[in-house]
Amino acid sequence: IMDLRLPKAEDGLALIRQARGFCHQMHILVLSGWSADIESRPERALVDRVLSKPVRSQELIRTVAQLAVWFFLLYLPAALP
């Protein structure tokens, strides 16, 4: 879970590229008060979800839970002996 502007949008976009390069299985959830900063960028394809701020706690928790379930369904069976 990351904010896009760290403090500038370019910093967040660079972090997305680095994180995705480090681990393809990593899920990336972006929170942004300026979602237009990422919507037209190639980095948008590298993140799982973008939530516009302000985001309600329930929506954030639901999104994190969905990504966690998706991760475990896809990657846990491959890790089992």
mmCIF file with all atom_site columns, N, CA and C in Angstrom:
data_model
loop_
_atom_site.group_PDB
_atom_site.id
_atom_site.type_symbol
_atom_site.label_atom_id
_atom_site.label_alt_id
_atom_site.label_comp_id
_atom_site.label_asym_id
_atom_site.label_entity_id
_atom_site.label_seq_id
_atom_site.pdbx_PDB_ins_code
_atom_site.Cartn_x
_atom_site.Cartn_y
_atom_site.Cartn_z
_atom_site.occupancy
_atom_site.B_iso_or_equiv
_atom_site.pdbx_formal_charge
_atom_site.auth_seq_id
_atom_site.auth_comp_id
_atom_site.auth_asym_id
_atom_site.auth_atom_id
_atom_site.pdbx_PDB_model_num
ATOM 1   N N  . ILE A 1 1  ? 0.875   -1.167  0.000   1.00 0.00 ? 1  ILE A N  1
ATOM 2   C CA . ILE A 1 1  ? 0.000   0.000   0.000   1.00 0.00 ? 1  ILE A CA 1
ATOM 3   C C  . ILE A 1 1  ? 0.910   1.214   0.000   1.00 0.00 ? 1  ILE A C  1
ATOM 4   N N  . MET A 1 2  ? 0.724   2.074   -0.979  1.00 0.00 ? 2  MET A N  1
ATOM 5   C CA . MET A 1 2  ? 1.590   3.246   -1.057  1.00 0.00 ? 2  MET A CA 1
ATOM 6   C C  . MET A 1 2  ? 0.814   4.462   -1.555  1.00 0.00 ? 2  MET A C  1
ATOM 7   N N  . ASP A 1 3  ? 1.303   5.604   -1.153  1.00 0.00 ? 3  ASP A N  1
ATOM 8   C CA . ASP A 1 3  ? 0.792   6.858   -1.678  1.00 0.00 ? 3  ASP A CA 1
ATOM 9   C C  . ASP A 1 3  ? 1.565   7.141   -2.955  1.00 0.00 ? 3  ASP A C  1
ATOM 10  N N  . LEU A 1 4  ? 0.936   7.732   -3.929  1.00 0.00 ? 4  LEU A N  1
ATOM 11  C CA . LEU A 1 4  ? 1.609   7.984   -5.195  1.00 0.00 ? 4  LEU A CA 1
ATOM 12  C C  . LEU A 1 4  ? 2.598   9.134   -5.101  1.00 0.00 ? 4  LEU A C  1
ATOM 13  N N  . ARG A 1 5  ? 2.229   10.189  -4.431  1.00 0.00 ? 5  ARG A N  1
ATOM 14  C CA . ARG A 1 5  ? 3.111   11.363  -4.355  1.00 0.00 ? 5  ARG A CA 1
ATOM 15  C C  . ARG A 1 5  ? 4.002   11.248  -3.121  1.00 0.00 ? 5  ARG A C  1
ATOM 16  N N  . LEU A 1 6  ? 5.295   11.036  -3.369  1.00 0.00 ? 6  LEU A N  1
ATOM 17  C CA . LEU A 1 6  ? 6.255   10.772  -2.283  1.00 0.00 ? 6  LEU A CA 1
ATOM 18  C C  . LEU A 1 6  ? 7.472   11.693  -2.338  1.00 0.00 ? 6  LEU A C  1
ATOM 19  N N  . PRO A 1 7  ? 7.540   12.920  -2.329  1.00 0.00 ? 7  PRO A N  1
ATOM 20  C CA . PRO A 1 7  ? 6.444   13.881  -2.295  1.00 0.00 ? 7  PRO A CA 1
ATOM 21  C C  . PRO A 1 7  ? 5.903   14.213  -3.673  1.00 0.00 ? 7  PRO A C  1
ATOM 22  N N  . LYS A 1 8  ? 6.593   13.789  -4.754  1.00 0.00 ? 8  LYS A N  1
ATOM 23  C CA . LYS A 1 8  ? 6.093   14.075  -6.103  1.00 0.00 ? 8  LYS A CA 1
ATOM 24  C C  . LYS A 1 8  ? 5.600   12.783  -6.747  1.00 0.00 ? 8  LYS A C  1
ATOM 25  N N  . ALA A 1 9  ? 4.721   12.902  -7.721  1.00 0.00 ? 9  ALA A N  1
ATOM 26  C CA . ALA A 1 9  ? 4.198   11.724  -8.417  1.00 0.00 ? 9  ALA A CA 1
ATOM 27  C C  . ALA A 1 9  ? 5.327   10.923  -9.060  1.00 0.00 ? 9  ALA A C  1
ATOM 28  N N  . GLU A 1 10 ? 6.337   11.585  -9.574  1.00 0.00 ? 10 GLU A N  1
ATOM 29  C CA . GLU A 1 10 ? 7.466   10.870  -10.192 1.00 0.00 ? 10 GLU A CA 1
ATOM 30  C C  . GLU A 1 10 ? 8.168   9.950   -9.196  1.00 0.00 ? 10 GLU A C  1
ATOM 31  N N  . ASP A 1 11 ? 8.222   10.344  -7.922  1.00 0.00 ? 11 ASP A N  1
ATOM 32  C CA . ASP A 1 11 ? 8.837   9.498   -6.900  1.00 0.00 ? 11 ASP A CA 1
ATOM 33  C C  . ASP A 1 11 ? 8.028   8.218   -6.714  1.00 0.00 ? 11 ASP A C  1
ATOM 34  N N  . GLY A 1 12 ? 6.713   8.341   -6.669  1.00 0.00 ? 12 GLY A N  1
ATOM 35  C CA . GLY A 1 12 ? 5.855   7.174   -6.525  1.00 0.00 ? 12 GLY A CA 1
ATOM 36  C C  . GLY A 1 12 ? 5.917   6.268   -7.745  1.00 0.00 ? 12 GLY A C  1
ATOM 37  N N  . LEU A 1 13 ? 5.956   6.861   -8.929  1.00 0.00 ? 13 LEU A N  1
ATOM 38  C CA . LEU A 1 13 ? 6.058   6.074   -10.156 1.00 0.00 ? 13 LEU A CA 1
ATOM 39  C C  . LEU A 1 13 ? 7.377   5.309   -10.199 1.00 0.00 ? 13 LEU A C  1
ATOM 40  N N  . ALA A 1 14 ? 8.454   5.937   -9.759  1.00 0.00 ? 14 ALA A N  1
ATOM 41  C CA . ALA A 1 14 ? 9.753   5.255   -9.701  1.00 0.00 ? 14 ALA A CA 1
ATOM 42  C C  . ALA A 1 14 ? 9.703   4.095   -8.706  1.00 0.00 ? 14 ALA A C  1
ATOM 43  N N  . LEU A 1 15 ? 9.051   4.305   -7.567  1.00 0.00 ? 15 LEU A N  1
ATOM 44  C CA . LEU A 1 15 ? 8.931   3.233   -6.570  1.00 0.00 ? 15 LEU A CA 1
ATOM 45  C C  . LEU A 1 15 ? 8.133   2.056   -7.125  1.00 0.00 ? 15 LEU A C  1
ATOM 46  N N  . ILE A 1 16 ? 7.086   2.329   -7.875  1.00 0.00 ? 16 ILE A N  1
ATOM 47  C CA . ILE A 1 16 ? 6.295   1.259   -8.502  1.00 0.00 ? 16 ILE A CA 1
ATOM 48  C C  . ILE A 1 16 ? 7.181   0.434   -9.433  1.00 0.00 ? 16 ILE A C  1
ATOM 49  N N  . ARG A 1 17 ? 7.960   1.096   -10.269 1.00 0.00 ? 17 ARG A N  1
ATOM 50  C CA . ARG A 1 17 ? 8.847   0.374   -11.201 1.00 0.00 ? 17 ARG A CA 1
ATOM 51  C C  . ARG A 1 17 ? 9.864   -0.467  -10.444 1.00 0.00 ? 17 ARG A C  1
ATOM 52  N N  . GLN A 1 18 ? 10.446  0.095   -9.392  1.00 0.00 ? 18 GLN A N  1
ATOM 53  C CA . GLN A 1 18 ? 11.440  -0.641  -8.610  1.00 0.00 ? 18 GLN A CA 1
ATOM 54  C C  . GLN A 1 18 ? 10.814  -1.833  -7.902  1.00 0.00 ? 18 GLN A C  1
ATOM 55  N N  . ALA A 1 19 ? 9.658   -1.639  -7.297  1.00 0.00 ? 19 ALA A N  1
ATOM 56  C CA . ALA A 1 19 ? 8.988   -2.727  -6.569  1.00 0.00 ? 19 ALA A CA 1
ATOM 57  C C  . ALA A 1 19 ? 8.613   -3.857  -7.518  1.00 0.00 ? 19 ALA A C  1
ATOM 58  N N  . ARG A 1 20 ? 8.069   -3.514  -8.669  1.00 0.00 ? 20 ARG A N  1
ATOM 59  C CA . ARG A 1 20 ? 7.676   -4.541  -9.633  1.00 0.00 ? 20 ARG A CA 1
ATOM 60  C C  . ARG A 1 20 ? 8.900   -5.266  -10.173 1.00 0.00 ? 20 ARG A C  1
ATOM 61  N N  . GLY A 1 21 ? 9.998   -4.555  -10.370 1.00 0.00 ? 21 GLY A N  1
ATOM 62  C CA . GLY A 1 21 ? 11.237  -5.189  -10.822 1.00 0.00 ? 21 GLY A CA 1
ATOM 63  C C  . GLY A 1 21 ? 11.830  -6.119  -9.775  1.00 0.00 ? 21 GLY A C  1
ATOM 64  N N  . PHE A 1 22 ? 11.618  -5.792  -8.526  1.00 0.00 ? 22 PHE A N  1
ATOM 65  C CA . PHE A 1 22 ? 12.131  -6.593  -7.412  1.00 0.00 ? 22 PHE A CA 1
ATOM 66  C C  . PHE A 1 22 ? 11.337  -7.882  -7.237  1.00 0.00 ? 22 PHE A C  1
ATOM 67  N N  . CYS A 1 23 ? 10.021  -7.803  -7.401  1.00 0.00 ? 23 CYS A N  1
ATOM 68  C CA . CYS A 1 23 ? 9.168   -8.962  -7.142  1.00 0.00 ? 23 CYS A CA 1
ATOM 69  C C  . CYS A 1 23 ? 7.898   -8.881  -7.981  1.00 0.00 ? 23 CYS A C  1
ATOM 70  N N  . HIS A 1 24 ? 7.772   -9.770  -8.965  1.00 0.00 ? 24 HIS A N  1
ATOM 71  C CA . HIS A 1 24 ? 6.586   -9.759  -9.829  1.00 0.00 ? 24 HIS A CA 1
ATOM 72  C C  . HIS A 1 24 ? 5.319   -10.180 -9.098  1.00 0.00 ? 24 HIS A C  1
ATOM 73  N N  . GLN A 1 25 ? 5.449   -10.987 -8.050  1.00 0.00 ? 25 GLN A N  1
ATOM 74  C CA . GLN A 1 25 ? 4.266   -11.457 -7.328  1.00 0.00 ? 25 GLN A CA 1
ATOM 75  C C  . GLN A 1 25 ? 3.724   -10.431 -6.340  1.00 0.00 ? 25 GLN A C  1
ATOM 76  N N  . MET A 1 26 ? 4.463   -9.368  -6.094  1.00 0.00 ? 26 MET A N  1
ATOM 77  C CA . MET A 1 26 ? 4.041   -8.353  -5.144  1.00 0.00 ? 26 MET A CA 1
ATOM 78  C C  . MET A 1 26 ? 2.771   -7.665  -5.642  1.00 0.00 ? 26 MET A C  1
ATOM 79  N N  . HIS A 1 27 ? 1.818   -7.498  -4.767  1.00 0.00 ? 27 HIS A N  1
ATOM 80  C CA . HIS A 1 27 ? 0.626   -6.717  -5.097  1.00 0.00 ? 27 HIS A CA 1
ATOM 81  C C  . HIS A 1 27 ? 0.875   -5.279  -4.689  1.00 0.00 ? 27 HIS A C  1
ATOM 82  N N  . ILE A 1 28 ? 0.502   -4.365  -5.553  1.00 0.00 ? 28 ILE A N  1
ATOM 83  C CA . ILE A 1 28 ? 0.710   -2.948  -5.286  1.00 0.00 ? 28 ILE A CA 1
ATOM 84  C C  . ILE A 1 28 ? -0.639  -2.246  -5.320  1.00 0.00 ? 28 ILE A C  1
ATOM 85  N N  . LEU A 1 29 ? -0.963  -1.616  -4.220  1.00 0.00 ? 29 LEU A N  1
ATOM 86  C CA . LEU A 1 29 ? -2.184  -0.840  -4.065  1.00 0.00 ? 29 LEU A CA 1
ATOM 87  C C  . LEU A 1 29 ? -1.771  0.613   -3.887  1.00 0.00 ? 29 LEU A C  1
ATOM 88  N N  . VAL A 1 30 ? -2.231  1.477   -4.776  1.00 0.00 ? 30 VAL A N  1
ATOM 89  C CA . VAL A 1 30 ? -1.854  2.889   -4.755  1.00 0.00 ? 30 VAL A CA 1
ATOM 90  C C  . VAL A 1 30 ? -3.021  3.716   -4.244  1.00 0.00 ? 30 VAL A C  1
ATOM 91  N N  . LEU A 1 31 ? -2.724  4.589   -3.298  1.00 0.00 ? 31 LEU A N  1
ATOM 92  C CA . LEU A 1 31 ? -3.681  5.578   -2.820  1.00 0.00 ? 31 LEU A CA 1
ATOM 93  C C  . LEU A 1 31 ? -3.239  6.923   -3.380  1.00 0.00 ? 31 LEU A C  1
ATOM 94  N N  . SER A 1 32 ? -4.181  7.666   -3.936  1.00 0.00 ? 32 SER A N  1
ATOM 95  C CA . SER A 1 32 ? -3.797  8.949   -4.513  1.00 0.00 ? 32 SER A CA 1
ATOM 96  C C  . SER A 1 32 ? -4.959  9.929   -4.482  1.00 0.00 ? 32 SER A C  1
ATOM 97  N N  . GLY A 1 33 ? -4.632  11.126  -4.105  1.00 0.00 ? 33 GLY A N  1
ATOM 98  C CA . GLY A 1 33 ? -5.600  12.209  -4.205  1.00 0.00 ? 33 GLY A CA 1
ATOM 99  C C  . GLY A 1 33 ? -5.651  12.752  -5.624  1.00 0.00 ? 33 GLY A C  1
ATOM 100 N N  . TRP A 1 34 ? -4.705  12.333  -6.434  1.00 0.00 ? 34 TRP A N  1
ATOM 101 C CA . TRP A 1 34 ? -4.583  12.778  -7.821  1.00 0.00 ? 34 TRP A CA 1
ATOM 102 C C  . TRP A 1 34 ? -4.419  11.545  -8.707  1.00 0.00 ? 34 TRP A C  1
ATOM 103 N N  . SER A 1 35 ? -5.438  10.729  -8.809  1.00 0.00 ? 35 SER A N  1
ATOM 104 C CA . SER A 1 35 ? -5.325  9.479   -9.551  1.00 0.00 ? 35 SER A CA 1
ATOM 105 C C  . SER A 1 35 ? -5.010  9.699   -11.026 1.00 0.00 ? 35 SER A C  1
ATOM 106 N N  . ALA A 1 36 ? -5.265  10.882  -11.555 1.00 0.00 ? 36 ALA A N  1
ATOM 107 C CA . ALA A 1 36 ? -4.909  11.190  -12.947 1.00 0.00 ? 36 ALA A CA 1
ATOM 108 C C  . ALA A 1 36 ? -3.394  11.125  -13.153 1.00 0.00 ? 36 ALA A C  1
ATOM 109 N N  . ASP A 1 37 ? -2.617  11.265  -12.066 1.00 0.00 ? 37 ASP A N  1
ATOM 110 C CA . ASP A 1 37 ? -1.158  11.182  -12.164 1.00 0.00 ? 37 ASP A CA 1
ATOM 111 C C  . ASP A 1 37 ? -0.690  9.811   -12.640 1.00 0.00 ? 37 ASP A C  1
ATOM 112 N N  . ILE A 1 38 ? -1.502  8.778   -12.457 1.00 0.00 ? 38 ILE A N  1
ATOM 113 C CA . ILE A 1 38 ? -1.090  7.427   -12.838 1.00 0.00 ? 38 ILE A CA 1
ATOM 114 C C  . ILE A 1 38 ? -1.946  6.834   -13.947 1.00 0.00 ? 38 ILE A C  1
ATOM 115 N N  . GLU A 1 39 ? -3.165  7.275   -14.094 1.00 0.00 ? 39 GLU A N  1
ATOM 116 C CA . GLU A 1 39 ? -4.096  6.635   -15.030 1.00 0.00 ? 39 GLU A CA 1
ATOM 117 C C  . GLU A 1 39 ? -3.586  6.580   -16.467 1.00 0.00 ? 39 GLU A C  1
ATOM 118 N N  . SER A 1 40 ? -2.884  7.577   -16.923 1.00 0.00 ? 40 SER A N  1
ATOM 119 C CA . SER A 1 40 ? -2.414  7.597   -18.317 1.00 0.00 ? 40 SER A CA 1
ATOM 120 C C  . SER A 1 40 ? -0.954  7.176   -18.451 1.00 0.00 ? 40 SER A C  1
ATOM 121 N N  . ARG A 1 41 ? -0.374  6.664   -17.372 1.00 0.00 ? 41 ARG A N  1
ATOM 122 C CA . ARG A 1 41 ? 1.043   6.283   -17.367 1.00 0.00 ? 41 ARG A CA 1
ATOM 123 C C  . ARG A 1 41 ? 1.208   4.776   -17.524 1.00 0.00 ? 41 ARG A C  1
ATOM 124 N N  . PRO A 1 42 ? 2.341   4.325   -18.057 1.00 0.00 ? 42 PRO A N  1
ATOM 125 C CA . PRO A 1 42 ? 2.572   2.886   -18.191 1.00 0.00 ? 42 PRO A CA 1
ATOM 126 C C  . PRO A 1 42 ? 2.631   2.175   -16.838 1.00 0.00 ? 42 PRO A C  1
ATOM 127 N N  . GLU A 1 43 ? 2.972   2.900   -15.786 1.00 0.00 ? 43 GLU A N  1
ATOM 128 C CA . GLU A 1 43 ? 3.037   2.294   -14.449 1.00 0.00 ? 43 GLU A CA 1
ATOM 129 C C  . GLU A 1 43 ? 1.671   1.818   -13.974 1.00 0.00 ? 43 GLU A C  1
ATOM 130 N N  . ARG A 1 44 ? 0.600   2.333   -14.568 1.00 0.00 ? 44 ARG A N  1
ATOM 131 C CA . ARG A 1 44 ? -0.751  1.896   -14.166 1.00 0.00 ? 44 ARG A CA 1
ATOM 132 C C  . ARG A 1 44 ? -0.918  0.396   -14.370 1.00 0.00 ? 44 ARG A C  1
ATOM 133 N N  . ALA A 1 45 ? -0.300  -0.134  -15.412 1.00 0.00 ? 45 ALA A N  1
ATOM 134 C CA . ALA A 1 45 ? -0.380  -1.575  -15.686 1.00 0.00 ? 45 ALA A CA 1
ATOM 135 C C  . ALA A 1 45 ? 0.424   -2.393  -14.683 1.00 0.00 ? 45 ALA A C  1
ATOM 136 N N  . LEU A 1 46 ? 1.278   -1.747  -13.905 1.00 0.00 ? 46 LEU A N  1
ATOM 137 C CA . LEU A 1 46 ? 2.115   -2.451  -12.936 1.00 0.00 ? 46 LEU A CA 1
ATOM 138 C C  . LEU A 1 46 ? 1.476   -2.557  -11.554 1.00 0.00 ? 46 LEU A C  1
ATOM 139 N N  . VAL A 1 47 ? 0.361   -1.869  -11.352 1.00 0.00 ? 47 VAL A N  1
ATOM 140 C CA . VAL A 1 47 ? -0.284  -1.897  -10.033 1.00 0.00 ? 47 VAL A CA 1
ATOM 141 C C  . VAL A 1 47 ? -1.601  -2.662  -10.113 1.00 0.00 ? 47 VAL A C  1
ATOM 142 N N  . ASP A 1 48 ? -2.007  -3.215  -8.982  1.00 0.00 ? 48 ASP A N  1
ATOM 143 C CA . ASP A 1 48 ? -3.242  -3.996  -8.935  1.00 0.00 ? 48 ASP A CA 1
ATOM 144 C C  . ASP A 1 48 ? -4.476  -3.109  -8.818  1.00 0.00 ? 48 ASP A C  1
ATOM 145 N N  . ARG A 1 49 ? -4.389  -2.108  -7.985  1.00 0.00 ? 49 ARG A N  1
ATOM 146 C CA . ARG A 1 49 ? -5.536  -1.225  -7.766  1.00 0.00 ? 49 ARG A CA 1
ATOM 147 C C  . ARG A 1 49 ? -5.048  0.189   -7.482  1.00 0.00 ? 49 ARG A C  1
ATOM 148 N N  . VAL A 1 50 ? -5.890  1.149   -7.849  1.00 0.00 ? 50 VAL A N  1
ATOM 149 C CA . VAL A 1 50 ? -5.680  2.551   -7.496  1.00 0.00 ? 50 VAL A CA 1
ATOM 150 C C  . VAL A 1 50 ? -6.948  3.007   -6.803  1.00 0.00 ? 50 VAL A C  1
ATOM 151 N N  . LEU A 1 51 ? -6.804  3.496   -5.595  1.00 0.00 ? 51 LEU A N  1
ATOM 152 C CA . LEU A 1 51 ? -7.932  4.038   -4.850  1.00 0.00 ? 51 LEU A CA 1
ATOM 153 C C  . LEU A 1 51 ? -7.730  5.536   -4.703  1.00 0.00 ? 51 LEU A C  1
ATOM 154 N N  . SER A 1 52 ? -8.778  6.284   -4.974  1.00 0.00 ? 52 SER A N  1
ATOM 155 C CA . SER A 1 52 ? -8.707  7.737   -4.839  1.00 0.00 ? 52 SER A CA 1
ATOM 156 C C  . SER A 1 52 ? -8.963  8.138   -3.394  1.00 0.00 ? 52 SER A C  1
ATOM 157 N N  . LYS A 1 53 ? -8.124  9.058   -2.922  1.00 0.00 ? 53 LYS A N  1
ATOM 158 C CA . LYS A 1 53 ? -8.316  9.584   -1.572  1.00 0.00 ? 53 LYS A CA 1
ATOM 159 C C  . LYS A 1 53 ? -9.325  10.725  -1.632  1.00 0.00 ? 53 LYS A C  1
ATOM 160 N N  . PRO A 1 54 ? -10.084 10.926  -0.598  1.00 0.00 ? 54 PRO A N  1
ATOM 161 C CA . PRO A 1 54 ? -10.074 10.127  0.635   1.00 0.00 ? 54 PRO A CA 1
ATOM 162 C C  . PRO A 1 54 ? -10.756 8.781   0.402   1.00 0.00 ? 54 PRO A C  1
ATOM 163 N N  . VAL A 1 55 ? -10.192 7.761   0.974   1.00 0.00 ? 55 VAL A N  1
ATOM 164 C CA . VAL A 1 55 ? -10.740 6.413   0.845   1.00 0.00 ? 55 VAL A CA 1
ATOM 165 C C  . VAL A 1 55 ? -11.322 6.003   2.197   1.00 0.00 ? 55 VAL A C  1
ATOM 166 N N  . ARG A 1 56 ? -12.481 5.420   2.148   1.00 0.00 ? 56 ARG A N  1
ATOM 167 C CA . ARG A 1 56 ? -13.113 4.956   3.386   1.00 0.00 ? 56 ARG A CA 1
ATOM 168 C C  . ARG A 1 56 ? -12.366 3.734   3.896   1.00 0.00 ? 56 ARG A C  1
ATOM 169 N N  . SER A 1 57 ? -12.253 3.623   5.207   1.00 0.00 ? 57 SER A N  1
ATOM 170 C CA . SER A 1 57 ? -11.542 2.504   5.822   1.00 0.00 ? 57 SER A CA 1
ATOM 171 C C  . SER A 1 57 ? -12.099 1.163   5.355   1.00 0.00 ? 57 SER A C  1
ATOM 172 N N  . GLN A 1 58 ? -13.414 1.060   5.254   1.00 0.00 ? 58 GLN A N  1
ATOM 173 C CA . GLN A 1 58 ? -14.036 -0.195  4.822   1.00 0.00 ? 58 GLN A CA 1
ATOM 174 C C  . GLN A 1 58 ? -13.608 -0.573  3.404   1.00 0.00 ? 58 GLN A C  1
ATOM 175 N N  . GLU A 1 59 ? -13.518 0.409   2.519   1.00 0.00 ? 59 GLU A N  1
ATOM 176 C CA . GLU A 1 59 ? -13.106 0.135   1.147   1.00 0.00 ? 59 GLU A CA 1
ATOM 177 C C  . GLU A 1 59 ? -11.651 -0.310  1.097   1.00 0.00 ? 59 GLU A C  1
ATOM 178 N N  . LEU A 1 60 ? -10.806 0.332   1.890   1.00 0.00 ? 60 LEU A N  1
ATOM 179 C CA . LEU A 1 60 ? -9.400  -0.044  1.941   1.00 0.00 ? 60 LEU A CA 1
ATOM 180 C C  . LEU A 1 60 ? -9.238  -1.461  2.470   1.00 0.00 ? 60 LEU A C  1
ATOM 181 N N  . ILE A 1 61 ? -9.913  -1.786  3.552   1.00 0.00 ? 61 ILE A N  1
ATOM 182 C CA . ILE A 1 61 ? -9.825  -3.126  4.138   1.00 0.00 ? 61 ILE A CA 1
ATOM 183 C C  . ILE A 1 61 ? -10.356 -4.177  3.163   1.00 0.00 ? 61 ILE A C  1
ATOM 184 N N  . ARG A 1 62 ? -11.470 -3.893  2.513   1.00 0.00 ? 62 ARG A N  1
ATOM 185 C CA . ARG A 1 62 ? -12.043 -4.827  1.543   1.00 0.00 ? 62 ARG A CA 1
ATOM 186 C C  . ARG A 1 62 ? -11.078 -5.068  0.378   1.00 0.00 ? 62 ARG A C  1
ATOM 187 N N  . THR A 1 63 ? -10.448 -4.020  -0.111  1.00 0.00 ? 63 THR A N  1
ATOM 188 C CA . THR A 1 63 ? -9.514  -4.144  -1.225  1.00 0.00 ? 63 THR A CA 1
ATOM 189 C C  . THR A 1 63 ? -8.291  -4.950  -0.828  1.00 0.00 ? 63 THR A C  1
ATOM 190 N N  . VAL A 1 64 ? -7.738  -4.676  0.338   1.00 0.00 ? 64 VAL A N  1
ATOM 191 C CA . VAL A 1 64 ? -6.580  -5.437  0.828   1.00 0.00 ? 64 VAL A CA 1
ATOM 192 C C  . VAL A 1 64 ? -6.952  -6.908  1.003   1.00 0.00 ? 64 VAL A C  1
ATOM 193 N N  . ALA A 1 65 ? -8.128  -7.175  1.538   1.00 0.00 ? 65 ALA A N  1
ATOM 194 C CA . ALA A 1 65 ? -8.577  -8.562  1.721   1.00 0.00 ? 65 ALA A CA 1
ATOM 195 C C  . ALA A 1 65 ? -8.715  -9.263  0.377   1.00 0.00 ? 65 ALA A C  1
ATOM 196 N N  . GLN A 1 66 ? -9.278  -8.599  -0.615  1.00 0.00 ? 66 GLN A N  1
ATOM 197 C CA . GLN A 1 66 ? -9.425  -9.190  -1.946  1.00 0.00 ? 66 GLN A CA 1
ATOM 198 C C  . GLN A 1 66 ? -8.069  -9.520  -2.557  1.00 0.00 ? 66 GLN A C  1
ATOM 199 N N  . LEU A 1 67 ? -7.117  -8.616  -2.437  1.00 0.00 ? 67 LEU A N  1
ATOM 200 C CA . LEU A 1 67 ? -5.786  -8.859  -2.981  1.00 0.00 ? 67 LEU A CA 1
ATOM 201 C C  . LEU A 1 67 ? -5.090  -9.991  -2.242  1.00 0.00 ? 67 LEU A C  1
ATOM 202 N N  . ALA A 1 68 ? -5.287  -10.076 -0.940  1.00 0.00 ? 68 ALA A N  1
ATOM 203 C CA . ALA A 1 68 ? -4.670  -11.156 -0.153  1.00 0.00 ? 68 ALA A CA 1
ATOM 204 C C  . ALA A 1 68 ? -5.246  -12.509 -0.558  1.00 0.00 ? 68 ALA A C  1
ATOM 205 N N  . VAL A 1 69 ? -6.539  -12.597 -0.712  1.00 0.00 ? 69 VAL A N  1
ATOM 206 C CA . VAL A 1 69 ? -7.168  -13.857 -1.123  1.00 0.00 ? 69 VAL A CA 1
ATOM 207 C C  . VAL A 1 69 ? -6.673  -14.248 -2.504  1.00 0.00 ? 69 VAL A C  1
ATOM 208 N N  . TRP A 1 70 ? -6.638  -13.300 -3.416  1.00 0.00 ? 70 TRP A N  1
ATOM 209 C CA . TRP A 1 70 ? -6.171  -13.570 -4.775  1.00 0.00 ? 70 TRP A CA 1
ATOM 210 C C  . TRP A 1 70 ? -4.728  -14.080 -4.749  1.00 0.00 ? 70 TRP A C  1
ATOM 211 N N  . PHE A 1 71 ? -3.885  -13.461 -3.939  1.00 0.00 ? 71 PHE A N  1
ATOM 212 C CA . PHE A 1 71 ? -2.491  -13.878 -3.822  1.00 0.00 ? 71 PHE A CA 1
ATOM 213 C C  . PHE A 1 71 ? -2.400  -15.319 -3.323  1.00 0.00 ? 71 PHE A C  1
ATOM 214 N N  . PHE A 1 72 ? -3.117  -15.634 -2.253  1.00 0.00 ? 72 PHE A N  1
ATOM 215 C CA . PHE A 1 72 ? -3.041  -16.979 -1.687  1.00 0.00 ? 72 PHE A CA 1
ATOM 216 C C  . PHE A 1 72 ? -3.611  -18.031 -2.628  1.00 0.00 ? 72 PHE A C  1
ATOM 217 N N  . LEU A 1 73 ? -4.649  -17.716 -3.347  1.00 0.00 ? 73 LEU A N  1
ATOM 218 C CA . LEU A 1 73 ? -5.209  -18.674 -4.296  1.00 0.00 ? 73 LEU A CA 1
ATOM 219 C C  . LEU A 1 73 ? -4.262  -18.958 -5.449  1.00 0.00 ? 73 LEU A C  1
ATOM 220 N N  . LEU A 1 74 ? -3.531  -17.945 -5.879  1.00 0.00 ? 74 LEU A N  1
ATOM 221 C CA . LEU A 1 74 ? -2.617  -18.126 -7.024  1.00 0.00 ? 74 LEU A CA 1
ATOM 222 C C  . LEU A 1 74 ? -1.261  -18.689 -6.647  1.00 0.00 ? 74 LEU A C  1
ATOM 223 N N  . TYR A 1 75 ? -0.707  -18.248 -5.519  1.00 0.00 ? 75 TYR A N  1
ATOM 224 C CA . TYR A 1 75 ? 0.684   -18.558 -5.234  1.00 0.00 ? 75 TYR A CA 1
ATOM 225 C C  . TYR A 1 75 ? 0.898   -19.585 -4.130  1.00 0.00 ? 75 TYR A C  1
ATOM 226 N N  . LEU A 1 76 ? -0.048  -19.746 -3.246  1.00 0.00 ? 76 LEU A N  1
ATOM 227 C CA . LEU A 1 76 ? 0.145   -20.715 -2.169  1.00 0.00 ? 76 LEU A CA 1
ATOM 228 C C  . LEU A 1 76 ? 0.221   -22.144 -2.682  1.00 0.00 ? 76 LEU A C  1
ATOM 229 N N  . PRO A 1 77 ? -0.642  -22.577 -3.605  1.00 0.00 ? 77 PRO A N  1
ATOM 230 C CA . PRO A 1 77 ? -0.537  -23.965 -4.082  1.00 0.00 ? 77 PRO A CA 1
ATOM 231 C C  . PRO A 1 77 ? 0.834   -24.278 -4.694  1.00 0.00 ? 77 PRO A C  1
ATOM 232 N N  . ALA A 1 78 ? 1.457   -23.334 -5.343  1.00 0.00 ? 78 ALA A N  1
ATOM 233 C CA . ALA A 1 78 ? 2.768   -23.547 -5.935  1.00 0.00 ? 78 ALA A CA 1
ATOM 234 C C  . ALA A 1 78 ? 3.850   -23.701 -4.882  1.00 0.00 ? 78 ALA A C  1
ATOM 235 N N  . ALA A 1 79 ? 3.630   -23.150 -3.696  1.00 0.00 ? 79 ALA A N  1
ATOM 236 C CA . ALA A 1 79 ? 4.621   -23.217 -2.622  1.00 0.00 ? 79 ALA A CA 1
ATOM 237 C C  . ALA A 1 79 ? 4.507   -24.489 -1.794  1.00 0.00 ? 79 ALA A C  1
ATOM 238 N N  . LEU A 1 80 ? 3.395   -25.192 -1.931  1.00 0.00 ? 80 LEU A N  1
ATOM 239 C CA . LEU A 1 80 ? 3.197   -26.411 -1.156  1.00 0.00 ? 80 LEU A CA 1
ATOM 240 C C  . LEU A 1 80 ? 3.969   -27.566 -1.789  1.00 0.00 ? 80 LEU A C  1
ATOM 241 N N  . PRO A 1 81 ? 4.465   -28.484 -0.936  1.00 0.00 ? 81 PRO A N  1
ATOM 242 C CA . PRO A 1 81 ? 5.220   -29.643 -1.476  1.00 0.00 ? 81 PRO A CA 1
ATOM 243 C C  . PRO A 1 81 ? 4.322   -30.629 -2.202  1.00 0.00 ? 81 PRO A C  1
#
